CSV table of C-alpha atoms in Angstrom, one decimal:
chain,number,residue,atom,x,y,z
A,1,MET,CA,-215.0,83.5,164.6
A,2,THR,CA,-215.3,81.3,162.0
A,3,PRO,CA,-218.7,81.4,159.6
A,4,ALA,CA,-220.1,78.3,160.5
A,5,LYS,CA,-219.5,79.5,164.4
A,6,ALA,CA,-220.8,83.0,162.8
A,7,ARG,CA,-224.0,81.4,161.0
A,8,ALA,CA,-224.5,78.8,164.1
A,9,LEU,CA,-225.0,82.4,166.7
A,10,PHE,CA,-226.5,84.1,164.4
A,11,ARG,CA,-229.2,81.5,164.3
A,12,THR,CA,-230.4,81.9,167.9
A,13,THR,CA,-228.7,85.5,168.3
A,14,ASP,CA,-229.3,89.1,166.8
A,15,VAL,CA,-226.8,91.3,166.0
A,16,ALA,CA,-226.1,95.4,164.8
A,17,THR,CA,-224.0,94.3,162.2
A,18,THR,CA,-222.5,91.2,160.5
A,19,ALA,CA,-219.4,93.3,159.2
A,20,GLY,CA,-216.3,92.8,161.1
A,21,PHE,CA,-217.0,89.1,161.7
A,22,SER,CA,-214.7,86.5,160.3
A,23,ALA,CA,-212.5,88.8,157.8
A,24,GLY,CA,-211.4,87.1,154.9
A,25,PHE,CA,-214.2,85.1,154.4
A,26,ALA,CA,-217.0,86.9,152.0
A,27,GLN,CA,-220.8,87.8,152.8
A,28,ALA,CA,-223.6,87.7,151.1
A,29,ASN,CA,-226.8,89.8,150.7
A,30,LEU,CA,-229.8,87.6,150.1
A,31,ILE,CA,-233.0,87.7,147.4
A,32,ALA,CA,-235.3,84.8,148.0
A,33,LEU,CA,-238.2,84.7,145.7
A,34,ASP,CA,-241.1,82.1,144.0
A,35,ARG,CA,-239.5,79.8,141.3
A,36,ARG,CA,-241.7,81.6,139.0
A,37,TYR,CA,-239.6,84.5,139.4
A,38,ALA,CA,-235.8,83.0,139.7
A,39,PHE,CA,-234.7,82.3,135.5
A,40,ASP,CA,-236.5,86.5,135.1
A,41,PHE,CA,-234.1,87.1,138.4
A,42,LEU,CA,-230.8,84.8,137.5
A,43,LEU,CA,-231.1,86.6,133.9
A,44,PHE,CA,-231.4,90.4,135.6
A,45,ALA,CA,-228.6,89.5,137.2
A,46,GLN,CA,-225.9,87.8,134.5
A,47,ARG,CA,-227.1,90.6,132.4
A,48,ASN,CA,-226.4,93.2,134.9
A,49,PRO,CA,-223.3,91.9,136.9
A,50,LYS,CA,-221.8,95.1,138.0
A,51,PRO,CA,-225.1,95.8,140.5
A,52,CYS,CA,-226.2,91.7,141.0
A,53,PRO,CA,-222.7,89.1,141.2
A,54,VAL,CA,-224.3,86.2,142.2
A,55,LEU,CA,-221.8,83.9,144.6
A,56,GLY,CA,-224.8,81.3,144.7
A,57,VAL,CA,-228.5,79.9,143.7
A,58,LEU,CA,-229.9,77.6,146.4
A,59,GLU,CA,-233.0,76.0,143.7
A,60,PRO,CA,-236.9,74.8,145.3
A,61,GLY,CA,-235.6,72.7,148.2
A,62,GLN,CA,-232.2,73.7,148.9
A,63,VAL,CA,-231.6,75.7,152.0
A,64,SER,CA,-227.8,74.6,152.5
A,65,SER,CA,-224.9,74.9,150.2
A,66,ASP,CA,-221.0,74.8,150.2
A,67,LEU,CA,-221.6,78.4,150.7
A,68,LEU,CA,-222.4,78.0,154.2
A,69,ALA,CA,-221.9,74.3,154.9
A,70,GLY,CA,-223.9,72.4,157.5
A,71,GLY,CA,-226.1,75.8,157.2
A,72,ASP,CA,-229.8,77.1,157.0
A,73,ILE,CA,-230.4,79.5,154.8
A,74,ARG,CA,-233.8,80.1,156.3
A,75,THR,CA,-232.0,80.8,159.8
A,76,ASP,CA,-228.4,81.9,159.6
A,77,ILE,CA,-228.9,85.5,159.1
A,78,PRO,CA,-229.4,87.3,162.4
A,79,ALA,CA,-232.5,88.8,160.7
A,80,TYR,CA,-234.5,88.9,157.5
A,81,ARG,CA,-237.1,91.3,156.2
A,82,VAL,CA,-240.1,90.3,154.4
A,83,TYR,CA,-241.8,92.0,151.6
A,84,GLU,CA,-245.4,91.6,150.3
A,85,ARG,CA,-246.0,92.7,147.0
A,86,GLY,CA,-242.5,95.6,147.7
A,87,SER,CA,-243.9,96.2,151.0
A,88,LEU,CA,-242.4,95.2,154.7
A,89,ILE,CA,-245.0,93.3,156.5
A,90,ASP,CA,-242.2,91.6,158.8
A,91,GLU,CA,-238.6,92.1,159.7
A,92,PRO,CA,-238.0,87.9,161.7
A,93,LEU,CA,-235.6,86.7,163.3
A,94,THR,CA,-235.8,83.8,161.4
A,95,ALA,CA,-237.5,83.3,157.7
A,96,SER,CA,-238.8,79.4,158.1
A,97,SER,CA,-242.4,80.2,158.5
A,98,TYR,CA,-242.1,82.0,154.8
A,99,TRP,CA,-240.5,79.3,153.4
A,100,THR,CA,-242.2,77.2,151.1
A,101,GLU,CA,-241.0,74.4,148.5
A,102,ASN,CA,-241.0,77.1,145.9
A,103,THR,CA,-238.7,79.2,147.2
A,104,VAL,CA,-234.9,79.8,145.2
A,105,ALA,CA,-232.7,82.5,147.2
A,106,PHE,CA,-229.8,84.0,145.5
A,107,LEU,CA,-226.8,85.3,147.2
A,108,ILE,CA,-225.0,88.3,145.9
A,109,GLY,CA,-222.2,89.6,146.0
A,110,CYS,CA,-221.5,92.5,148.6
A,111,SER,CA,-218.7,95.4,148.9
A,112,PHE,CA,-217.4,94.8,152.1
A,113,THR,CA,-214.9,92.3,150.3
A,114,PHE,CA,-213.8,94.6,147.9
A,115,GLU,CA,-213.9,97.6,151.3
A,116,GLN,CA,-211.2,95.3,152.8
A,117,ALA,CA,-209.3,95.0,149.6
A,118,LEU,CA,-209.3,98.7,149.1
A,119,LEU,CA,-208.3,98.8,152.8
A,120,ASP,CA,-205.8,96.2,152.3
A,121,ASN,CA,-203.9,97.9,150.1
A,122,GLY,CA,-204.1,101.6,151.9
A,123,VAL,CA,-206.8,103.0,149.7
A,124,PRO,CA,-208.8,105.2,153.1
A,125,LEU,CA,-212.1,104.9,153.0
A,126,PRO,CA,-214.1,108.3,155.0
A,127,HIS,CA,-217.2,106.4,156.1
A,128,ILE,CA,-215.3,103.6,158.2
A,129,GLU,CA,-213.3,106.8,159.4
A,130,GLN,CA,-216.0,108.5,160.2
A,131,GLY,CA,-217.9,105.3,161.7
A,132,LYS,CA,-220.8,105.8,159.2
A,133,ASN,CA,-222.6,103.9,156.9
A,134,VAL,CA,-221.7,104.0,153.4
A,135,ALA,CA,-223.6,106.8,151.4
A,136,MET,CA,-226.1,105.5,148.4
A,137,TYR,CA,-228.4,107.4,146.0
A,138,ARG,CA,-230.3,106.4,143.0
A,139,THR,CA,-229.0,107.6,139.4
A,140,ASP,CA,-230.0,107.9,135.7
A,141,ILE,CA,-228.4,104.6,134.6
A,142,GLU,CA,-231.2,102.5,133.7
A,143,CYS,CA,-229.8,98.9,134.2
A,144,GLU,CA,-230.4,95.8,131.3
A,145,PRO,CA,-233.8,94.9,131.3
A,146,ALA,CA,-234.7,91.3,132.0
A,147,GLY,CA,-238.4,89.7,132.1
A,148,VAL,CA,-240.3,91.8,133.9
A,149,PHE,CA,-237.2,93.6,136.0
A,150,SER,CA,-235.6,96.9,135.0
A,151,GLY,CA,-235.0,100.2,136.2
A,152,LYS,CA,-232.4,102.5,137.2
A,153,MET,CA,-228.8,101.4,139.5
A,154,VAL,CA,-228.4,102.5,142.6
A,155,VAL,CA,-224.3,103.3,143.5
A,156,SER,CA,-222.6,103.5,146.1
A,157,MET,CA,-219.5,106.5,146.7
A,158,ARG,CA,-216.3,106.7,148.3
A,159,PRO,CA,-214.7,109.6,148.1
A,160,ILE,CA,-210.9,108.8,146.8
A,161,PRO,CA,-207.7,111.0,147.1
A,162,ALA,CA,-206.9,111.7,143.7
A,163,SER,CA,-203.6,110.0,143.9
A,164,LEU,CA,-205.1,106.9,144.6
A,165,VAL,CA,-208.0,107.2,142.3
A,166,SER,CA,-206.7,104.3,139.7
A,167,ASP,CA,-205.4,102.2,142.3
A,168,ALA,CA,-208.9,101.9,143.5
A,169,VAL,CA,-209.8,101.0,140.2
A,170,ARG,CA,-207.3,98.4,139.7
A,171,ILE,CA,-208.1,97.2,143.2
A,172,THR,CA,-211.9,97.0,142.9
A,173,SER,CA,-211.4,95.5,139.2
A,174,ARG,CA,-209.7,92.7,140.0
A,175,TYR,CA,-213.2,91.2,142.5
A,176,PRO,CA,-215.4,91.8,139.3
A,177,ALA,CA,-218.1,88.9,141.9
A,178,VAL,CA,-218.5,91.8,144.6
A,179,HIS,CA,-219.4,94.7,142.3
A,180,GLY,CA,-215.7,94.5,140.6
A,181,ALA,CA,-214.5,98.5,138.8
A,182,PRO,CA,-216.3,101.9,139.8
A,183,VAL,CA,-219.5,102.9,137.4
A,184,HIS,CA,-218.0,106.7,137.2
A,185,VAL,CA,-215.9,109.0,138.2
A,186,GLY,CA,-215.9,112.5,139.2
A,187,ASP,CA,-219.0,114.8,139.1
A,188,PRO,CA,-222.4,113.1,140.2
A,189,ALA,CA,-225.4,115.3,138.1
A,190,THR,CA,-223.6,113.1,135.1
A,191,ILE,CA,-225.2,109.7,135.9
A,192,GLY,CA,-228.4,112.3,137.7
A,193,ILE,CA,-227.1,112.6,141.3
A,194,SER,CA,-227.9,115.7,142.4
A,195,ASP,CA,-226.7,116.2,145.9
A,196,LEU,CA,-223.5,113.8,147.3
A,197,GLY,CA,-225.1,115.4,150.9
A,198,ALA,CA,-228.1,113.5,150.5
A,199,PRO,CA,-228.2,110.0,149.7
A,200,ASP,CA,-230.7,107.9,149.2
A,201,PHE,CA,-230.1,105.3,151.2
A,202,GLY,CA,-227.5,105.2,153.9
A,203,GLU,CA,-225.7,108.1,155.7
A,204,ALA,CA,-224.4,111.2,154.1
A,205,ILE,CA,-220.3,111.8,155.0
A,206,ASP,CA,-218.2,114.4,155.0
A,207,ILE,CA,-216.2,114.5,152.0
A,208,PRO,CA,-212.1,115.1,152.6
A,209,PRO,CA,-210.5,117.9,150.9
A,210,GLY,CA,-208.6,116.2,147.3
A,211,THR,CA,-210.4,113.3,147.0
A,212,VAL,CA,-212.9,112.4,144.0
A,213,PRO,CA,-216.0,110.8,144.5
A,214,VAL,CA,-215.9,107.2,142.8
A,215,PHE,CA,-219.4,105.4,142.2
A,216,TRP,CA,-219.7,101.6,142.4
A,217,ALA,CA,-223.0,99.9,141.8
A,218,CYS,CA,-224.0,98.5,144.7
A,219,GLY,CA,-226.1,95.5,146.0
A,220,VAL,CA,-229.1,97.9,146.9
A,221,THR,CA,-230.1,97.6,143.3
A,222,PRO,CA,-231.6,94.5,142.7
A,223,GLN,CA,-233.7,94.5,146.6
A,224,SER,CA,-234.6,97.9,144.8
A,225,ILE,CA,-235.7,96.6,141.2
A,226,VAL,CA,-237.1,93.4,142.6
A,227,MET,CA,-239.4,95.6,145.1
A,228,SER,CA,-241.0,97.7,142.1
A,229,SER,CA,-241.7,94.7,140.3
A,230,LYS,CA,-243.8,94.2,143.6
A,231,PRO,CA,-243.5,90.0,143.5
A,232,ASP,CA,-245.7,88.2,145.7
A,233,LEU,CA,-243.6,87.5,148.0
A,234,ALA,CA,-239.9,88.5,148.5
A,235,ILE,CA,-237.7,87.1,151.6
A,236,CYS,CA,-233.9,89.8,152.0
A,237,HIS,CA,-231.2,90.0,154.8
A,238,ALA,CA,-231.9,93.0,156.8
A,239,PRO,CA,-229.6,95.5,156.2
A,240,GLY,CA,-226.4,95.2,157.3
A,241,LYS,CA,-226.8,91.4,158.2
A,242,MET,CA,-225.2,89.4,156.1
A,243,LEU,CA,-224.8,85.6,155.3
A,244,ILE,CA,-221.8,85.0,156.4
A,245,THR,CA,-220.0,82.8,153.8
A,246,ASP,CA,-217.7,79.6,153.6
A,247,ALA,CA,-215.7,81.5,151.0
A,248,ARG,CA,-212.6,83.3,151.3
A,249,ASP,CA,-212.6,86.9,150.0
A,250,LEU,CA,-209.6,86.0,147.8
A,251,VAL,CA,-210.8,82.9,145.8
A,252,TYR,CA,-213.0,85.9,144.0
A,253,GLN,CA,-209.9,87.7,143.2
A,254,VAL,CA,-209.2,87.4,139.6
A,255,PRO,CA,-205.7,87.8,138.1
B,3,MET,CA,-215.2,91.5,107.6
B,4,THR,CA,-217.2,93.2,109.8
B,5,PRO,CA,-219.8,91.4,112.9
B,6,ALA,CA,-222.9,92.6,110.5
B,7,LYS,CA,-221.0,91.9,107.1
B,8,ALA,CA,-220.1,88.4,108.2
B,9,ARG,CA,-223.7,87.7,109.7
B,10,ALA,CA,-225.6,89.1,105.9
B,11,LEU,CA,-223.1,86.7,104.5
B,12,PHE,CA,-223.6,83.8,106.4
B,13,ARG,CA,-227.7,84.4,106.4
B,14,THR,CA,-227.4,83.2,102.8
B,15,THR,CA,-224.2,81.4,102.7
B,16,ASP,CA,-222.8,77.9,104.6
B,17,VAL,CA,-219.0,77.7,105.0
B,18,ALA,CA,-217.0,75.5,106.6
B,19,THR,CA,-215.9,76.9,109.1
B,20,THR,CA,-216.1,80.9,111.0
B,21,ALA,CA,-212.7,80.0,112.3
B,22,GLY,CA,-210.6,83.0,110.7
B,23,PHE,CA,-214.0,85.6,110.0
B,24,SER,CA,-214.0,88.7,111.7
B,25,ALA,CA,-210.1,88.5,113.6
B,26,GLY,CA,-210.6,90.2,117.2
B,27,PHE,CA,-214.3,90.3,117.7
B,28,ALA,CA,-215.8,86.9,119.9
B,29,GLN,CA,-217.8,84.2,118.4
B,30,ALA,CA,-220.0,82.4,120.1
B,31,ASN,CA,-222.1,78.6,120.7
B,32,LEU,CA,-225.7,78.6,120.7
B,33,ILE,CA,-227.8,76.6,122.6
B,34,ALA,CA,-231.4,77.3,122.6
B,35,LEU,CA,-234.1,76.0,125.0
B,36,ASP,CA,-237.7,75.8,125.0
B,37,ARG,CA,-238.4,78.3,128.2
B,38,ARG,CA,-239.0,75.7,130.5
B,39,TYR,CA,-235.4,74.7,130.9
B,40,ALA,CA,-234.3,78.1,130.4
B,41,PHE,CA,-233.8,78.2,135.1
B,42,ASP,CA,-232.6,75.4,135.2
B,43,PHE,CA,-229.6,75.7,131.9
B,44,LEU,CA,-228.8,79.6,133.4
B,45,LEU,CA,-228.6,77.9,136.9
B,46,PHE,CA,-226.1,75.6,135.6
B,47,ALA,CA,-223.7,77.6,133.6
B,48,GLN,CA,-223.5,80.0,136.8
B,49,ARG,CA,-222.5,77.4,138.9
B,50,ASN,CA,-220.5,76.2,136.0
B,51,PRO,CA,-218.3,79.2,134.4
B,52,LYS,CA,-215.8,77.4,132.7
B,53,PRO,CA,-217.3,75.3,130.4
B,54,CYS,CA,-220.7,77.2,130.7
B,55,PRO,CA,-219.3,80.6,129.8
B,56,VAL,CA,-222.6,83.2,129.6
B,57,LEU,CA,-222.1,85.5,126.7
B,58,GLY,CA,-225.8,86.0,126.5
B,59,VAL,CA,-229.5,85.5,127.2
B,60,LEU,CA,-232.3,86.2,124.5
B,61,GLU,CA,-235.3,85.6,126.0
B,62,PRO,CA,-238.2,84.3,124.4
B,63,GLY,CA,-239.1,86.6,121.7
B,64,GLN,CA,-236.2,88.2,121.2
B,65,VAL,CA,-234.1,87.2,118.2
B,66,SER,CA,-231.4,90.2,117.9
B,67,SER,CA,-229.5,91.8,120.8
B,68,ASP,CA,-226.9,94.0,121.3
B,69,LEU,CA,-224.4,90.6,120.4
B,70,LEU,CA,-225.8,90.8,116.6
B,71,ALA,CA,-227.2,94.4,116.2
B,72,GLY,CA,-229.6,93.9,113.1
B,73,GLY,CA,-229.0,90.3,113.2
B,74,ASP,CA,-231.4,87.7,113.8
B,75,ILE,CA,-229.7,84.6,115.9
B,76,ARG,CA,-232.2,82.6,113.8
B,77,THR,CA,-230.1,82.8,110.8
B,78,ASP,CA,-227.2,84.3,110.9
B,79,ILE,CA,-225.3,80.9,111.7
B,80,PRO,CA,-223.8,79.4,109.1
B,81,ALA,CA,-225.8,76.7,109.8
B,82,TYR,CA,-227.5,75.1,112.7
B,83,ARG,CA,-228.3,71.6,114.4
B,84,VAL,CA,-231.4,70.6,115.5
B,85,TYR,CA,-231.7,68.0,118.4
B,86,GLU,CA,-235.1,66.1,119.6
B,87,ARG,CA,-234.7,64.6,122.9
B,88,GLY,CA,-231.7,64.4,122.2
B,89,SER,CA,-231.0,62.9,118.5
B,90,LEU,CA,-229.9,64.9,115.6
B,91,ILE,CA,-232.7,65.2,113.5
B,92,ASP,CA,-231.9,68.1,110.8
B,93,GLU,CA,-229.2,70.1,110.0
B,94,PRO,CA,-230.8,73.1,108.9
B,95,LEU,CA,-229.4,76.6,106.8
B,96,THR,CA,-231.4,78.5,109.0
B,97,ALA,CA,-233.5,77.6,112.2
B,98,SER,CA,-236.7,79.3,111.8
B,99,SER,CA,-239.1,76.9,111.4
B,100,TYR,CA,-237.9,75.1,114.7
B,101,TRP,CA,-238.1,78.7,116.9
B,102,THR,CA,-240.7,79.7,118.5
B,103,GLU,CA,-242.5,82.2,121.1
B,104,ASN,CA,-240.8,80.3,124.2
B,105,THR,CA,-237.5,80.1,122.4
B,106,VAL,CA,-234.7,80.9,124.7
B,107,ALA,CA,-231.3,80.8,123.0
B,108,PHE,CA,-227.6,80.8,125.1
B,109,LEU,CA,-224.4,82.6,123.2
B,110,ILE,CA,-222.0,81.0,125.0
B,111,GLY,CA,-218.2,81.8,125.0
B,112,CYS,CA,-216.2,79.9,122.6
B,113,SER,CA,-212.2,78.8,122.6
B,114,PHE,CA,-211.5,81.0,119.6
B,115,THR,CA,-210.9,84.1,121.5
B,116,PHE,CA,-208.3,82.6,124.3
B,117,GLU,CA,-206.5,80.6,121.9
B,118,GLN,CA,-205.8,84.2,119.5
B,119,ALA,CA,-204.6,85.3,123.1
B,120,LEU,CA,-202.2,82.6,123.2
B,121,LEU,CA,-201.3,82.8,119.6
B,122,ASP,CA,-200.6,86.7,119.8
B,123,ASN,CA,-198.7,86.5,123.4
B,124,GLY,CA,-196.2,84.0,122.0
B,125,VAL,CA,-197.6,80.3,122.6
B,126,PRO,CA,-197.6,78.3,120.1
B,127,LEU,CA,-200.3,75.8,119.1
B,128,PRO,CA,-199.4,72.7,117.8
B,129,HIS,CA,-203.6,72.2,116.3
B,130,ILE,CA,-203.4,74.6,114.4
B,131,GLU,CA,-199.7,74.3,113.3
B,132,GLN,CA,-201.2,70.5,112.4
B,133,GLY,CA,-204.6,72.1,110.5
B,134,LYS,CA,-206.6,70.3,112.6
B,135,ASN,CA,-209.7,70.5,114.8
B,136,VAL,CA,-208.8,70.7,119.3
B,137,ALA,CA,-208.4,67.7,120.6
B,138,MET,CA,-211.6,67.4,122.9
B,139,TYR,CA,-211.9,64.7,126.0
B,140,ARG,CA,-215.1,63.2,128.0
B,141,THR,CA,-213.1,63.6,131.7
B,142,ASP,CA,-214.1,62.2,135.6
B,143,ILE,CA,-214.8,65.5,136.5
B,144,GLU,CA,-218.4,66.4,137.7
B,145,CYS,CA,-219.8,69.4,137.1
B,146,GLU,CA,-222.3,71.2,139.2
B,147,PRO,CA,-225.7,69.6,138.7
B,148,ALA,CA,-228.4,72.8,138.4
B,149,GLY,CA,-232.0,71.4,138.2
B,150,VAL,CA,-232.5,68.9,135.3
B,151,PHE,CA,-229.1,69.0,134.4
B,152,SER,CA,-226.0,67.4,135.0
B,153,GLY,CA,-222.8,65.0,134.2
B,154,LYS,CA,-219.2,65.3,133.5
B,155,MET,CA,-217.1,67.7,132.2
B,156,VAL,CA,-215.4,67.7,128.2
B,157,VAL,CA,-212.0,69.1,128.2
B,158,SER,CA,-210.0,71.1,125.4
B,159,MET,CA,-206.3,69.7,125.2
B,160,ARG,CA,-203.3,71.7,123.8
B,161,PRO,CA,-199.6,70.6,124.5
B,162,ILE,CA,-197.7,73.7,125.8
B,163,PRO,CA,-194.2,73.7,126.0
B,164,ALA,CA,-192.5,73.1,130.0
B,165,SER,CA,-191.5,76.8,129.9
B,166,LEU,CA,-194.8,78.1,128.7
B,167,VAL,CA,-197.2,76.5,130.7
B,168,SER,CA,-197.3,79.2,133.3
B,169,ASP,CA,-198.0,82.1,130.7
B,170,ALA,CA,-201.0,80.2,129.4
B,171,VAL,CA,-202.3,79.6,132.9
B,172,ARG,CA,-201.2,83.3,133.6
B,173,ILE,CA,-203.1,83.9,129.6
B,174,THR,CA,-206.2,82.4,129.8
B,175,SER,CA,-207.1,83.3,133.4
B,176,ARG,CA,-208.1,86.8,131.8
B,177,TYR,CA,-210.2,85.7,130.1
B,178,PRO,CA,-212.8,83.9,132.5
B,179,ALA,CA,-215.7,84.5,129.8
B,180,VAL,CA,-214.3,81.8,127.4
B,181,HIS,CA,-213.3,78.9,129.4
B,182,GLY,CA,-210.6,80.9,131.4
B,183,ALA,CA,-207.4,79.2,133.0
B,184,PRO,CA,-207.0,75.4,132.5
B,185,VAL,CA,-208.6,73.2,134.7
B,186,HIS,CA,-205.6,70.7,134.6
B,187,VAL,CA,-202.3,70.5,133.9
B,188,GLY,CA,-200.8,67.2,133.3
B,189,ASP,CA,-201.0,63.9,133.8
B,190,PRO,CA,-204.3,62.8,131.8
B,191,ALA,CA,-205.5,59.5,134.0
B,192,THR,CA,-206.0,62.2,136.7
B,193,ILE,CA,-208.9,63.6,135.2
B,194,GLY,CA,-210.0,60.2,133.9
B,195,ILE,CA,-208.7,59.9,130.6
B,196,SER,CA,-206.8,57.3,129.2
B,197,ASP,CA,-205.4,57.8,125.7
B,198,LEU,CA,-204.3,61.3,124.3
B,199,GLY,CA,-204.7,60.0,121.0
B,200,ALA,CA,-208.3,58.6,121.3
B,201,PRO,CA,-210.2,62.0,122.0
B,202,ASP,CA,-214.1,61.7,122.1
B,203,PHE,CA,-214.3,64.7,120.1
B,204,GLY,CA,-212.1,66.8,117.3
B,205,GLU,CA,-208.7,64.8,116.1
B,206,ALA,CA,-205.9,63.3,118.0
B,207,ILE,CA,-202.7,65.4,117.3
B,208,ASP,CA,-199.2,65.0,117.1
B,209,ILE,CA,-197.7,65.6,120.7
B,210,PRO,CA,-194.4,68.1,120.4
B,211,PRO,CA,-192.0,66.3,123.0
B,212,GLY,CA,-191.1,68.8,126.1
B,213,THR,CA,-194.7,69.7,125.9
B,214,VAL,CA,-197.1,68.9,128.5
B,215,PRO,CA,-201.1,68.4,128.2
B,216,VAL,CA,-202.9,71.5,129.7
B,217,PHE,CA,-206.9,70.6,129.9
B,218,TRP,CA,-209.6,73.7,130.0
B,219,ALA,CA,-213.2,73.3,130.2
B,220,CYS,CA,-214.3,72.8,126.7
B,221,GLY,CA,-217.9,74.5,125.5
B,222,VAL,CA,-218.9,71.1,124.5
B,223,THR,CA,-219.6,70.1,127.8
B,224,PRO,CA,-223.0,72.7,127.5
B,225,GLN,CA,-223.9,70.5,124.3
B,226,SER,CA,-223.2,67.0,125.6
B,227,ILE,CA,-224.9,67.1,129.2
B,228,VAL,CA,-228.0,69.3,128.0
B,229,MET,CA,-228.3,66.4,124.8
B,230,SER,CA,-228.4,63.8,127.6
B,231,SER,CA,-230.6,65.4,129.7
B,232,LYS,CA,-233.0,64.6,126.0
B,233,PRO,CA,-235.2,68.3,126.2
B,234,ASP,CA,-237.8,68.3,123.4
B,235,LEU,CA,-236.0,70.1,121.2
B,236,ALA,CA,-232.5,71.9,121.2
B,237,ILE,CA,-231.5,74.2,118.6
B,238,CYS,CA,-227.4,74.3,118.5
B,239,HIS,CA,-225.1,75.8,116.2
B,240,ALA,CA,-222.8,73.4,113.7
B,241,PRO,CA,-220.1,72.5,115.1
B,242,GLY,CA,-217.4,74.7,114.0
B,243,LYS,CA,-219.7,77.7,112.6
B,244,MET,CA,-220.5,79.7,115.2
B,245,LEU,CA,-222.2,83.2,115.9
B,246,ILE,CA,-219.8,85.8,114.8
B,247,THR,CA,-220.7,88.6,117.9
B,248,ASP,CA,-220.3,92.4,117.8
B,249,ALA,CA,-218.0,91.6,121.0
B,250,ARG,CA,-214.8,92.5,120.8
B,251,ASP,CA,-212.8,89.7,122.3
B,252,LEU,CA,-210.8,92.2,124.5
B,253,VAL,CA,-214.1,93.3,126.5
B,254,TYR,CA,-213.9,90.1,127.8
B,255,GLN,CA,-210.3,90.9,129.4
B,256,VAL,CA,-209.8,90.6,133.2
B,257,PRO,CA,-207.4,93.1,134.8
């Protein structure tokens, strides 16, 4: 299914997850904020490109772009989550009624892109084999603050066979637009994670013997940091239900 | 000379150019604007990373950062240029008297970094051999507009021996933070340049036989585009007199 057809489908139809749709095309996280937060948030992203890689920004009044040609950011995601001062108030199928002329939409890179690159290169991903959501953890790594936004980094963890860790680093470092290289390899305690069996988001996974826990900056970070600053309103995608963009995964690969 | 010592020197001393100082450390262009232009400018940079690669941003009230540890952006560049509604009104040795609590400073990557990488890899640079400033041209390539900012890209041209063009592309593509890969290789007319002998900025250079003109996005682009939008005040570095940062050139290299 082309990205345009997938977006048209999601305009009227909810799905459990967009994972697997329009293979080869990048999916994106959405965070939409009032314009008065826009500079601080874009600056936060500039300073924290690993947890917050910006694929595109729709300015006030703009509801489409070349990342979603002919589409509408307010309707083309299967489901949205709306937060008022950091609290979830609604999970609508379209966000049109919450959108104003001052809403700025940030499209943030998603790890689906680098996971596909890992699989294509023969690096196994246990959470996918186990049919689970990736395990995510709050760390004690401080993000670079920007304006009103500050807080700790959230990471995702994938257990990688020891002999493939350097491949996993090499492969993902070529995708800085989708979280890039790992932020940490090995001992979870060093970055403030006390128990791999108790993730803060996602699901605990069985860790195969002979693997090393490898940690990547996670797109949950900006969402968690924005929420803790309690903006009047924030409009996000519902978890696992991403915007399918017209950008091929491969355009985000660097040399 | 360490970057910190160079900045201390330039706090009180002007020089013809910072080229050659603190070899191995990145130099940066400065554009400082009132905060009301800050989101539009940062968004312009996000949409046009080749002409406008952001190394760092100093928010209102911030005059130093880890790019200039212990320094002061208002004084540590040898000389500044101040523009009022797009017209040059002053070329002071310090910018302190023009700085306000609402000034936001953008530090933009500079081609010195990738030129060093080219030279280190054995790619000759005729303008340096000829003791000239690089030749720069206005093109008909439209930048992606953002808010109040829009306009054409300015490029720099380096004639590269035909057998080394692919090396030059490969080497500079590893430095996206300092303009990255060329935007055009070959016929200047295709991008609206009618006469290589008549650059719009810098100096015309003698083009050695057997070379191909290779065009990179140039840091003059954001300056030219900001000026054409006539902000009340813009504070820039004086040409060739850059901020010497504490960041090693090599940290900007991608895999």
